[in-house]
Coordinates of C-alpha atoms and ligand atoms in Angstrom, one line a residue:
Chain A
M209 CA -40.7 -4.6 -0.5
L210 CA -41.6 -1.1 -1.0
E211 CA -45.3 -2.0 -0.2
Y212 CA -44.7 -1.9 3.4
D213 CA -44.8 1.4 5.1
F214 CA -41.9 0.7 7.3
M215 CA -39.5 -0.1 4.4
R216 CA -40.5 3.2 2.6
I217 CA -39.8 5.3 5.4
A218 CA -36.8 3.4 6.1
F219 CA -35.6 4.1 2.5
V220 CA -36.4 8.0 3.1
A221 CA -34.6 8.0 6.3
A222 CA -31.7 6.2 4.8
F223 CA -31.5 8.8 2.0
W224 CA -31.6 11.7 4.5
V225 CA -29.0 10.4 6.6
G226 CA -26.7 9.0 3.7
I227 CA -26.7 12.6 2.0
V228 CA -25.5 14.3 5.3
C229 CA -23.0 11.6 6.6
G230 CA -21.1 11.3 3.0
P231 CA -19.9 15.1 3.0
V232 CA -19.5 15.5 6.5
G233 CA -17.5 12.4 6.8
W234 CA -15.3 13.4 3.8
F235 CA -14.1 16.6 5.9
L236 CA -13.7 14.0 8.9
V237 CA -11.4 11.9 7.0
L238 CA -9.5 14.9 5.5
R239 CA -9.1 16.6 9.1
G240 CA -8.0 13.1 10.4
Q241 CA -10.8 13.6 13.0
T242 CA -12.5 10.3 12.7
F243 CA -11.6 9.1 16.2
A244 CA -13.5 12.4 17.5
S245 CA -16.8 11.4 15.8
H246 CA -16.4 7.7 17.2
A247 CA -16.1 9.5 20.9
L248 CA -19.3 11.7 20.0
S249 CA -21.3 8.8 19.3
H250 CA -20.5 7.2 22.5
V251 CA -21.5 10.2 24.4
G252 CA -24.7 10.1 22.5
F253 CA -25.2 6.7 23.6
A254 CA -25.2 8.1 27.5
G255 CA -27.5 10.8 26.4
A256 CA -30.1 8.5 24.4
T257 CA -29.9 6.0 27.5
G258 CA -30.6 9.0 30.1
A259 CA -33.2 10.1 27.9
L260 CA -34.8 7.0 27.9
L261 CA -34.6 6.7 31.6
L262 CA -36.1 9.9 31.9
G263 CA -38.8 9.5 29.7
F264 CA -37.8 11.6 26.6
P265 CA -36.9 10.1 23.0
P266 CA -33.9 8.6 22.6
L267 CA -33.0 10.7 19.4
A268 CA -33.5 14.0 21.7
G269 CA -30.8 12.7 24.1
L270 CA -28.6 11.3 21.4
T271 CA -28.2 14.5 19.6
S272 CA -28.1 16.7 22.4
G273 CA -25.5 14.6 24.1
A274 CA -23.2 14.7 21.1
L275 CA -23.9 18.2 20.3
L276 CA -22.7 19.1 23.6
A277 CA -19.7 16.9 23.8
G278 CA -18.9 18.3 20.2
I279 CA -19.0 21.9 21.1
L280 CA -16.8 21.2 24.4
M281 CA -14.4 19.1 22.2
G282 CA -14.1 22.1 19.7
V283 CA -13.7 24.5 22.7
A284 CA -10.8 22.4 24.6
P285 CA -7.3 23.7 23.9
E286 CA -6.7 22.3 20.5
R287 CA -3.5 20.5 19.3
T288 CA -2.6 19.8 22.7
A289 CA -0.3 16.5 23.5
G290 CA -2.5 13.7 24.7
R291 CA -5.7 15.0 22.8
D292 CA -6.3 11.4 21.8
V293 CA -6.1 10.4 25.7
M294 CA -8.5 12.9 26.6
I295 CA -10.9 11.8 23.8
G296 CA -10.6 7.9 24.8
L297 CA -11.0 8.9 28.4
V298 CA -14.4 10.9 27.6
L299 CA -15.3 8.1 25.6
S300 CA -15.1 5.3 27.9
V301 CA -16.5 7.5 30.8
A302 CA -19.5 8.0 28.5
L303 CA -20.1 4.6 27.4
G304 CA -19.8 3.5 31.2
L305 CA -22.7 6.0 32.2
G306 CA -24.6 4.8 29.2
A307 CA -24.3 1.3 30.8
L308 CA -25.2 2.4 34.3
C309 CA -28.7 4.2 32.6
L310 CA -29.3 0.8 30.8
H311 CA -29.2 -0.9 34.1
F312 CA -32.2 0.9 35.7
L313 CA -34.2 0.5 32.4
T314 CA -36.8 -2.1 32.5
H315 CA -36.6 -3.0 28.6
A316 CA -32.6 -2.6 28.6
A317 CA -32.0 -5.5 26.3
S318 CA -34.1 -4.4 23.2
A319 CA -33.3 -0.6 23.8
A320 CA -29.7 -1.2 24.1
T321 CA -29.4 -3.4 21.0
A322 CA -31.5 -0.6 18.9
L323 CA -28.9 2.0 20.3
L324 CA -25.8 0.0 19.4
F325 CA -26.6 -1.6 16.2
G326 CA -29.3 0.5 14.9
D327 CA -33.0 0.1 14.2
I328 CA -33.7 1.6 10.9
L329 CA -36.8 -0.4 10.5
G330 CA -38.2 1.0 13.6
V331 CA -37.9 4.5 12.4
S332 CA -41.5 6.4 13.0
R333 CA -42.9 9.2 11.1
T334 CA -42.2 11.8 13.6
M335 CA -38.6 10.6 13.9
L336 CA -38.4 10.7 10.3
L337 CA -39.4 14.5 10.1
W338 CA -36.8 15.1 12.9
L339 CA -34.2 13.6 10.7
V340 CA -35.2 15.4 7.7
A341 CA -35.1 18.8 9.6
L342 CA -31.5 17.9 11.0
S343 CA -30.2 16.8 7.6
V344 CA -31.7 20.2 6.1
C345 CA -29.8 22.1 8.9
C346 CA -26.4 20.2 8.5
L347 CA -26.2 20.3 4.9
G348 CA -27.1 24.3 5.0
A349 CA -24.5 24.6 7.6
L350 CA -21.8 22.7 5.6
A351 CA -22.6 24.6 2.5
F352 CA -22.3 27.8 4.1
M353 CA -18.8 27.0 5.9
G354 CA -17.5 24.5 3.0
R355 CA -15.0 27.3 1.2
P356 CA -13.3 28.4 4.6
L357 CA -13.4 24.9 6.2
L358 CA -11.6 23.2 3.2
F359 CA -8.9 25.8 3.5
A360 CA -8.5 25.6 7.0
S361 CA -8.5 21.9 6.8
L362 CA -5.6 21.6 4.0
Q363 CA -3.7 24.5 5.2
P364 CA -4.3 25.7 8.7
E365 CA -1.2 28.1 8.8
L366 CA -1.9 29.8 5.6
A367 CA -5.8 30.0 6.4
A368 CA -5.0 31.8 9.9
A369 CA -2.8 34.2 8.0
K370 CA -5.6 35.0 5.4
G371 CA -8.1 35.6 8.1
V372 CA -9.9 32.4 8.5
R373 CA -11.1 32.2 12.1
L374 CA -9.9 28.4 12.8
R375 CA -11.3 28.0 16.1
V376 CA -14.5 29.3 15.3
L377 CA -14.6 26.6 12.4
D378 CA -13.2 23.6 14.6
I379 CA -16.4 24.6 16.9
A380 CA -19.0 24.6 14.4
F381 CA -17.4 21.5 12.3
L382 CA -17.2 19.5 15.5
A383 CA -21.0 20.5 16.4
L384 CA -22.0 19.3 12.6
V385 CA -20.3 16.0 13.3
A386 CA -22.3 15.5 16.3
L387 CA -25.4 16.2 14.7
A388 CA -24.4 14.0 11.7
T389 CA -23.3 11.4 14.2
A390 CA -26.6 11.4 16.0
E391 CA -28.6 10.9 12.9
C392 CA -26.1 8.2 11.8
A393 CA -26.5 6.3 15.0
Q394 CA -30.3 6.0 14.4
I395 CA -29.7 4.0 11.2
T396 CA -26.5 2.0 11.9
G397 CA -26.3 2.2 15.6
I398 CA -23.5 3.8 17.9
L399 CA -21.1 1.1 17.5
L400 CA -21.2 1.5 13.7
V401 CA -21.1 4.9 12.9
F402 CA -18.1 4.5 11.2
T403 CA -19.6 2.5 8.4
L404 CA -21.6 5.5 7.0
M405 CA -19.7 8.3 8.2
V406 CA -16.2 7.3 7.4
A407 CA -16.3 4.1 4.9
P408 CA -17.9 6.2 1.6
A409 CA -15.9 9.3 2.5
A410 CA -12.6 7.6 2.9
T411 CA -13.4 5.6 -0.6
V412 CA -14.0 8.9 -2.4
L413 CA -10.8 10.7 -0.9
R414 CA -8.9 7.6 -1.9
L415 CA -9.8 7.9 -5.5
G416 CA -8.5 11.6 -5.4
I417 CA -11.5 13.4 -6.6
A418 CA -11.6 17.1 -6.5
P419 CA -13.0 18.6 -3.3
L420 CA -16.5 19.7 -4.6
Y421 CA -17.1 16.6 -6.9
G422 CA -15.7 14.6 -3.9
L423 CA -18.5 16.0 -1.5
A424 CA -21.2 15.2 -4.0
L425 CA -19.9 11.8 -4.6
A426 CA -19.3 10.8 -1.0
A427 CA -23.1 11.9 -0.2
C428 CA -24.2 9.5 -3.1
L429 CA -22.2 6.7 -2.3
A430 CA -23.2 7.0 1.2
V431 CA -27.0 6.9 0.1
A432 CA -26.4 3.9 -2.0
E433 CA -24.5 1.8 0.5
A434 CA -27.4 2.6 3.1
W435 CA -29.8 1.5 0.5
G436 CA -27.8 -1.6 -0.6
G437 CA -27.8 -2.8 3.0
L438 CA -31.7 -2.3 3.3
V439 CA -32.1 -4.2 0.1
L440 CA -29.8 -6.9 0.8
S441 CA -31.1 -7.2 4.4
W442 CA -34.8 -7.7 3.0
Y443 CA -33.5 -10.4 0.9
T444 CA -31.0 -12.3 3.3
D445 CA -32.7 -11.4 6.7
A446 CA -29.3 -10.5 7.9
P447 CA -29.3 -7.0 9.9
T448 CA -29.0 -3.8 7.8
S449 CA -26.0 -2.4 9.7
F450 CA -24.2 -5.7 8.8
W451 CA -24.6 -5.1 5.0
I452 CA -24.0 -1.3 5.3
A453 CA -20.8 -2.3 7.1
L454 CA -19.7 -4.7 4.6
L455 CA -20.7 -2.8 1.6
G456 CA -18.5 0.2 3.0
A457 CA -15.5 -1.8 3.5
L458 CA -15.8 -3.6 0.1
G459 CA -16.1 -0.1 -1.6
F460 CA -12.9 1.1 0.4
V461 CA -10.9 -2.1 -0.7
G462 CA -12.3 -1.6 -4.3
A463 CA -11.1 2.2 -4.3
C464 CA -7.4 1.0 -3.1
V465 CA -7.3 -1.7 -5.6
S466 CA -8.4 0.5 -8.6
R467 CA -6.0 3.3 -7.6
R468 CA -3.3 0.8 -7.3
V469 CA -4.3 -0.7 -10.8
T470 CA -4.4 2.7 -12.5
S471 CA -1.4 4.2 -10.9
A472 CA 0.7 1.2 -11.7
Chain B
M294 CA 9.4 58.9 -2.0
S295 CA 6.5 56.7 -1.9
T296 CA 5.4 54.8 1.2
P297 CA 7.7 52.0 2.4
A298 CA 6.3 48.4 1.7
V299 CA 7.5 47.6 5.0
Q300 CA 8.0 49.8 8.1
V301 CA 8.6 48.6 11.6
L302 CA 9.2 51.1 14.6
H303 CA 10.1 50.1 17.9
A304 CA 8.4 46.8 17.9
T305 CA 8.6 44.2 20.7
V306 CA 6.8 41.0 20.2
V307 CA 6.5 38.6 23.0
R308 CA 6.0 34.9 22.5
G309 CA 5.3 32.5 25.3
G310 CA 6.5 35.4 27.9
Q311 CA 10.0 36.0 26.4
A312 CA 10.5 39.0 24.1
V313 CA 11.5 37.6 20.8
L314 CA 11.7 40.8 19.1
Q315 CA 12.8 43.6 21.2
D316 CA 12.5 47.4 20.1
V317 CA 13.0 46.5 16.8
S318 CA 13.0 49.1 13.7
F319 CA 13.5 49.0 10.2
T320 CA 12.2 50.2 7.0
V321 CA 11.7 48.0 3.6
P322 CA 11.3 50.3 0.5
R323 CA 9.0 49.1 -2.2
G324 CA 10.3 46.7 -4.6
S325 CA 13.0 45.5 -2.6
F326 CA 14.0 41.9 -2.2
V327 CA 15.2 41.2 1.6
G328 CA 16.8 38.0 2.8
V329 CA 15.7 37.7 6.4
L330 CA 18.5 35.8 8.1
G331 CA 19.2 34.6 11.6
A332 CA 19.8 31.2 13.7
N333 CA 17.0 29.0 14.6
G334 CA 14.8 30.5 17.5
A335 CA 16.0 34.4 16.3
G336 CA 12.5 35.3 15.3
K337 CA 12.1 35.1 11.7
T338 CA 8.8 33.1 11.9
T339 CA 7.9 35.6 14.7
L340 CA 8.5 38.4 12.6
F341 CA 6.6 37.2 9.6
Q342 CA 3.6 36.6 12.1
A343 CA 3.7 40.0 13.5
L344 CA 3.5 41.3 9.7
L345 CA 0.5 39.0 8.9
G346 CA -1.2 40.6 12.5
L347 CA -1.2 36.9 14.0
A348 CA 1.4 37.9 16.6
P349 CA 0.3 41.1 18.0
A350 CA 3.1 43.5 18.9
Q351 CA 3.5 44.6 22.5
S352 CA 4.6 48.0 21.5
G353 CA 5.7 49.8 18.6
T354 CA 3.9 50.0 15.1
L355 CA 4.1 47.6 12.2
H356 CA 2.7 49.2 8.8
I357 CA 2.4 47.6 5.3
N358 CA 2.1 49.9 2.4
G359 CA 1.3 52.5 4.9
A360 CA -1.7 50.9 6.7
P361 CA -1.2 49.3 10.0
V362 CA -0.8 45.3 10.0
H363 CA -4.0 43.3 10.0
C364 CA -5.1 39.6 9.7
G365 CA -5.9 38.7 6.2
N366 CA -4.2 41.6 4.1
A367 CA -5.0 40.7 0.7
A368 CA -1.9 42.6 -0.4
V369 CA 0.1 40.3 1.6
G370 CA 1.1 36.7 0.0
Y371 CA 2.6 34.2 2.7
M372 CA 4.3 30.7 2.6
P373 CA 4.4 29.3 6.1
Q374 CA 7.3 27.5 7.4
M375 CA 5.1 24.4 8.6
R376 CA 4.2 22.4 5.5
K377 CA 2.2 19.3 6.6
V378 CA 0.7 17.6 3.6
V379 CA -3.2 17.2 4.4
G380 CA -5.4 15.6 1.7
G381 CA -2.3 14.2 0.0
Q382 CA -4.3 12.2 -2.7
L383 CA -5.8 15.3 -3.8
S384 CA -4.4 17.1 -6.6
G385 CA -2.1 20.0 -6.5
W386 CA -4.8 22.1 -8.3
S387 CA -7.2 21.6 -5.7
M388 CA -4.9 22.4 -2.7
V389 CA -3.7 25.8 -4.6
A390 CA -7.4 26.7 -5.5
A391 CA -8.5 26.3 -1.7
A392 CA -6.7 29.4 -1.0
L393 CA -8.8 31.3 -3.7
K394 CA -11.1 33.6 -1.7
G395 CA -10.7 31.3 1.4
R396 CA -12.1 33.0 3.9
K397 CA -15.4 33.8 2.2
W398 CA -18.5 31.6 3.2
G399 CA -20.1 29.5 1.0
L400 CA -19.2 26.4 -1.3
P401 CA -15.6 25.5 -2.3
W402 CA -16.6 26.4 -6.0
C403 CA -14.1 28.5 -7.9
G404 CA -16.1 29.6 -11.0
R405 CA -14.6 30.3 -14.4
A406 CA -12.4 33.5 -13.3
G407 CA -11.1 31.6 -10.1
R408 CA -10.4 28.6 -12.2
A409 CA -8.3 31.1 -14.7
A410 CA -6.8 32.8 -11.7
V411 CA -5.4 29.3 -10.4
D412 CA -4.0 28.5 -13.8
A413 CA -2.4 31.8 -14.3
A414 CA -0.9 31.7 -10.9
L415 CA 0.4 28.0 -11.9
A416 CA 1.9 28.9 -15.1
A417 CA 3.9 31.8 -13.7
V418 CA 5.8 29.0 -11.6
D419 CA 5.6 26.6 -14.5
A420 CA 3.7 24.1 -12.3
Q421 CA 0.8 23.4 -14.4
D422 CA 2.0 19.4 -15.0
L423 CA 2.8 19.3 -11.5
A424 CA -0.5 20.8 -10.3
R425 CA -2.5 17.6 -12.1
K426 CA -0.6 15.0 -9.8
P427 CA -1.8 13.9 -6.6
L428 CA -0.1 16.0 -3.6
E429 CA 1.2 12.8 -2.1
T430 CA 3.3 11.7 -5.1
L431 CA 5.2 15.4 -5.6
S432 CA 8.5 15.9 -3.9
G433 CA 9.3 18.6 -1.2
G434 CA 10.6 20.9 -3.6
Q435 CA 7.6 20.5 -6.2
R436 CA 5.2 20.9 -3.6
Q437 CA 7.2 24.2 -2.6
R438 CA 6.9 25.4 -6.3
L439 CA 2.9 24.9 -6.0
L440 CA 2.9 27.0 -2.7
L441 CA 4.7 29.8 -4.5
A442 CA 2.2 29.8 -7.1
Q443 CA -0.6 29.9 -4.3
T444 CA 1.1 33.2 -2.6
L445 CA 0.6 35.0 -6.1
L446 CA -3.1 34.4 -6.2
D447 CA -4.5 37.7 -4.8
D448 CA -1.9 39.7 -6.6
P449 CA 0.0 40.6 -3.6
S450 CA 2.6 43.5 -3.4
L451 CA 4.6 41.9 -0.4
L452 CA 5.6 38.3 -0.3
L453 CA 6.4 37.0 3.2
L454 CA 8.2 33.7 2.3
D455 CA 9.3 31.5 5.4
E456 CA 12.2 29.4 4.2
P457 CA 11.2 28.9 0.6
L458 CA 14.5 27.0 0.1
A459 CA 14.3 24.6 3.2
S460 CA 15.0 20.9 2.0
L461 CA 16.1 21.9 -1.4
D462 CA 19.4 21.0 -2.8
P463 CA 22.1 23.7 -3.8
A464 CA 20.9 23.8 -7.6
R465 CA 17.5 24.0 -6.8
M466 CA 17.8 26.9 -4.1
R467 CA 19.5 28.8 -6.5
E468 CA 16.8 28.2 -9.1
T469 CA 14.2 28.9 -6.7
A470 CA 15.8 32.2 -5.6
L471 CA 16.0 33.4 -9.0
R472 CA 12.5 32.1 -10.0
I473 CA 11.4 34.3 -7.0
H474 CA 13.6 37.1 -7.7
S475 CA 12.1 37.4 -11.5
L476 CA 8.6 37.0 -10.4
A477 CA 9.1 39.9 -8.0
Q478 CA 10.9 42.2 -10.5
S479 CA 8.1 41.2 -13.0
R480 CA 5.1 42.0 -10.8
N481 CA 6.6 44.8 -8.8
M482 CA 6.7 42.7 -5.7
T483 CA 8.6 43.4 -2.5
V484 CA 9.8 40.2 -1.0
L485 CA 10.8 39.3 2.4
M486 CA 12.3 35.5 2.4
S487 CA 14.0 33.9 5.5
A488 CA 16.9 31.6 4.7
H489 CA 19.7 29.8 6.7
D490 CA 22.1 30.2 3.8
I491 CA 23.0 33.5 2.6
N492 CA 24.6 32.2 -0.7
P493 CA 21.9 31.3 -2.9
L494 CA 20.5 35.0 -2.2
M495 CA 23.8 36.5 -3.4
G496 CA 23.3 38.7 -6.1
V497 CA 19.5 38.5 -5.7
M498 CA 19.3 40.4 -2.6
D499 CA 18.7 44.0 -2.2
H500 CA 18.8 44.0 1.6
V501 CA 19.8 41.7 4.6
L502 CA 17.7 41.7 7.5
Y503 CA 19.7 39.9 10.3
L504 CA 17.8 38.6 13.5
A505 CA 19.9 38.0 16.4
R506 CA 19.2 38.3 20.2
G507 CA 15.9 40.1 19.8
K508 CA 17.4 42.6 17.7
A509 CA 17.2 43.4 13.9
L510 CA 20.0 44.9 11.6
L511 CA 18.9 45.9 7.9
G512 CA 21.3 46.8 5.3
T513 CA 22.9 45.6 2.1
V514 CA 24.7 42.6 2.4
D515 CA 28.2 44.5 2.3
E516 CA 26.9 46.6 5.2
V517 CA 25.5 43.8 7.3
I518 CA 27.7 40.9 6.7
T519 CA 30.7 41.8 8.0
T520 CA 32.7 41.0 11.1
E521 CA 32.3 44.2 12.8
A522 CA 28.2 44.5 12.4
L523 CA 27.3 41.0 13.5
T524 CA 30.0 41.0 16.3
A525 CA 28.0 44.1 17.5
L526 CA 24.6 42.7 16.9
Y527 CA 25.3 38.9 18.6
G528 CA 27.2 40.7 21.4
A529 CA 30.1 38.1 20.9
Q530 CA 32.9 37.4 18.4
V531 CA 31.5 36.6 15.1
D532 CA 33.9 36.3 12.0
V533 CA 32.7 36.5 8.4
V534 CA 34.6 34.6 6.3
R535 CA 34.6 34.8 2.2
A536 CA 36.1 32.0 0.5
G537 CA 35.6 30.8 -3.2
G538 CA 32.8 33.4 -3.8
R539 CA 31.0 32.2 -0.7
V540 CA 30.0 33.6 2.5
F541 CA 30.6 32.0 5.9
V542 CA 29.3 33.4 9.2
V543 CA 31.1 31.7 12.0
A544 CA 30.6 31.9 15.6
E545 CA 33.3 32.0 18.1
G546 CA 34.4 28.5 18.9
G547 CA 33.9 27.3 15.4
G548 CA 30.1 26.9 15.4
S549 CA 28.5 28.4 12.4
A550 CA 26.0 31.2 13.4
L551 CA 24.2 30.8 10.2
Q552 CA 24.2 27.4 8.8
P553 CA 25.4 27.5 5.2
H554 CA 24.5 24.6 3.1
D555 CA 27.9 24.8 1.4
C556 CA 28.7 21.5 0.2
P557 CA 26.7 19.6 -2.1
G558 CA 24.7 16.9 -0.8
G559 CA 25.0 18.6 2.8
H560 CA 22.7 18.6 5.8
S561 CA 19.6 20.4 5.6
H562 CA 17.8 22.1 8.3
A563 CA 14.0 21.7 8.8
Ligands
LIG30 N1 3.6 29.9 19.5 C1 4.8 30.0 20.2 N2 4.5 30.3 21.9 C2 5.5 30.3 22.6 N3 6.9 30.7 21.9 C3 6.7 30.7 20.6 C4 5.9 30.5 20.1 N4 6.4 30.6 18.6 C5 7.7 30.8 18.8 N5 8.2 30.9 19.9 C6 9.5 31.4 20.5 O1 9.9 32.2 19.9 C7 11.3 32.3 19.5 C8 11.6 32.7 18.1 O2 10.9 31.5 17.0 P1 10.8 31.4 15.6 O3 9.8 30.7 15.2 O4 10.1 33.1 15.1 O5 12.0 31.5 15.1 P2 12.8 31.1 13.7 O6 13.9 32.3 13.5 O7 11.6 31.1 12.6 O8 13.4 30.0 13.8 P3 13.7 28.8 13.1 O9 14.8 29.3 12.0 O10 13.9 27.4 13.5 O11 12.5 28.5 12.0 C9 11.7 31.0 19.7 O12 12.5 31.0 20.8 C10 10.4 30.1 20.1 O13 10.7 29.3 21.2
LIG31 MG1 10.9 29.7 11.5

């Protein structure tokens, strides 16, 4: 399968996306913000369809839409009652807007499928370059803010007392999540962002591995699941996203079972 | 005399449009063990936040070791009152270590010296074994012991402990109070520790700081926990009853102004 150019590109793209989604997802699960990432991907969908309509590449629309929403979400008064409701509202309005944009697109059906369920085999060389650049930025940012982010996530009150700027970290982290979500949507589609963002990270967290190793392992697991999905879809003809989703779920269930067995 | 550990002069701290502390003044000498008492909402947590630089004072001055309060002061160890467990699958060790140089940018990497510092802090409270277990499998009291270890990380000279005895049984309360006391003695730390019951702190405290109606009263137990002093502080009849070696502060109408955990297996306050 590696003799085909599109497969080689797909493997490289899956590597760079997985290596970001794993650790970003680790913090996302730790902080209990997975719903926010789900919402960001939907805003990204509206951005992507809007970009298509205006003749821009969808990745640009996806990234800027998600990034804008992520920053706004971080700036919005935190820990207010009904934040879930607000995110849910934004999510549905964004999806509705996306549907509206699709309505005016000529090749609506294929564009919609690619956005919603991912199209890893359709990644072009230019897009790959963009993905690599985004990944390098994300990993750099994560390495830079890793320590205070971990502290603030685990013990916000104490971190604030020790001079950690919670607000700045909140915003920076959600912006990071937005970028990772946009990348991930390229591979798994908007509807299945959870599979690469949340499943590997939740699996690793469930195993109770110390933070730094957990972050590294989440990255490895995300890459492994993405590659596994590619290989399986090559041999079975089922879509990559399906296999990635299934592998993610299996990994998580496996971690839960092994945890139960070892603690019993 | 050396500079006091804590000096508060005419401080007014406003929270949500209401003055929680009003023109409060007191001075805590170095090495003193202070029990901070007061009913729910009296302003104990607010006072700690003001000393941490998180709740700026409207007027007046607050100094710690002679320097004005500021956020992120390494000389101050803090145990917050809110103790939500995040990342319950992580080990206690990881949680304690997260606070090490926690505000510095970079990867959450401890290094050999960092790991040794965490181990030493855990050893000081006999929690090395506890620290290996996942947080979610620990009891509230065991988790509190880890948090106490965490406050020791930067070798602070002042500890602000917000209700470290909450949700402990009476025997554990006494044990914890004694543990904090001996730690403070051996490391020359000043301790401000809030509590709802004065009894576990008897014999351990050097001073009581009693908060009520936005006012504060600092003195020894014999000076502050008296019917006259507390009646003046509350502006209403408050009786101090001593029975069986215990102290009860009882407000008019029979309700207790402080809520003593007097009977074994009695109620606890969040
Ligand atoms: N962030 C806040 N915003 C607005 N008001 C606040 C805030 N924090 C505290 N308050 C108010 O300040 C007063 C004092 O609260 P504080 O938490 O200091 O009391 P406390 O003595 O610690 O009580 P407890 O024993 O219940 O912990 C209360 O009336 C409370 O409603
Ligand atoms: Mg309080």
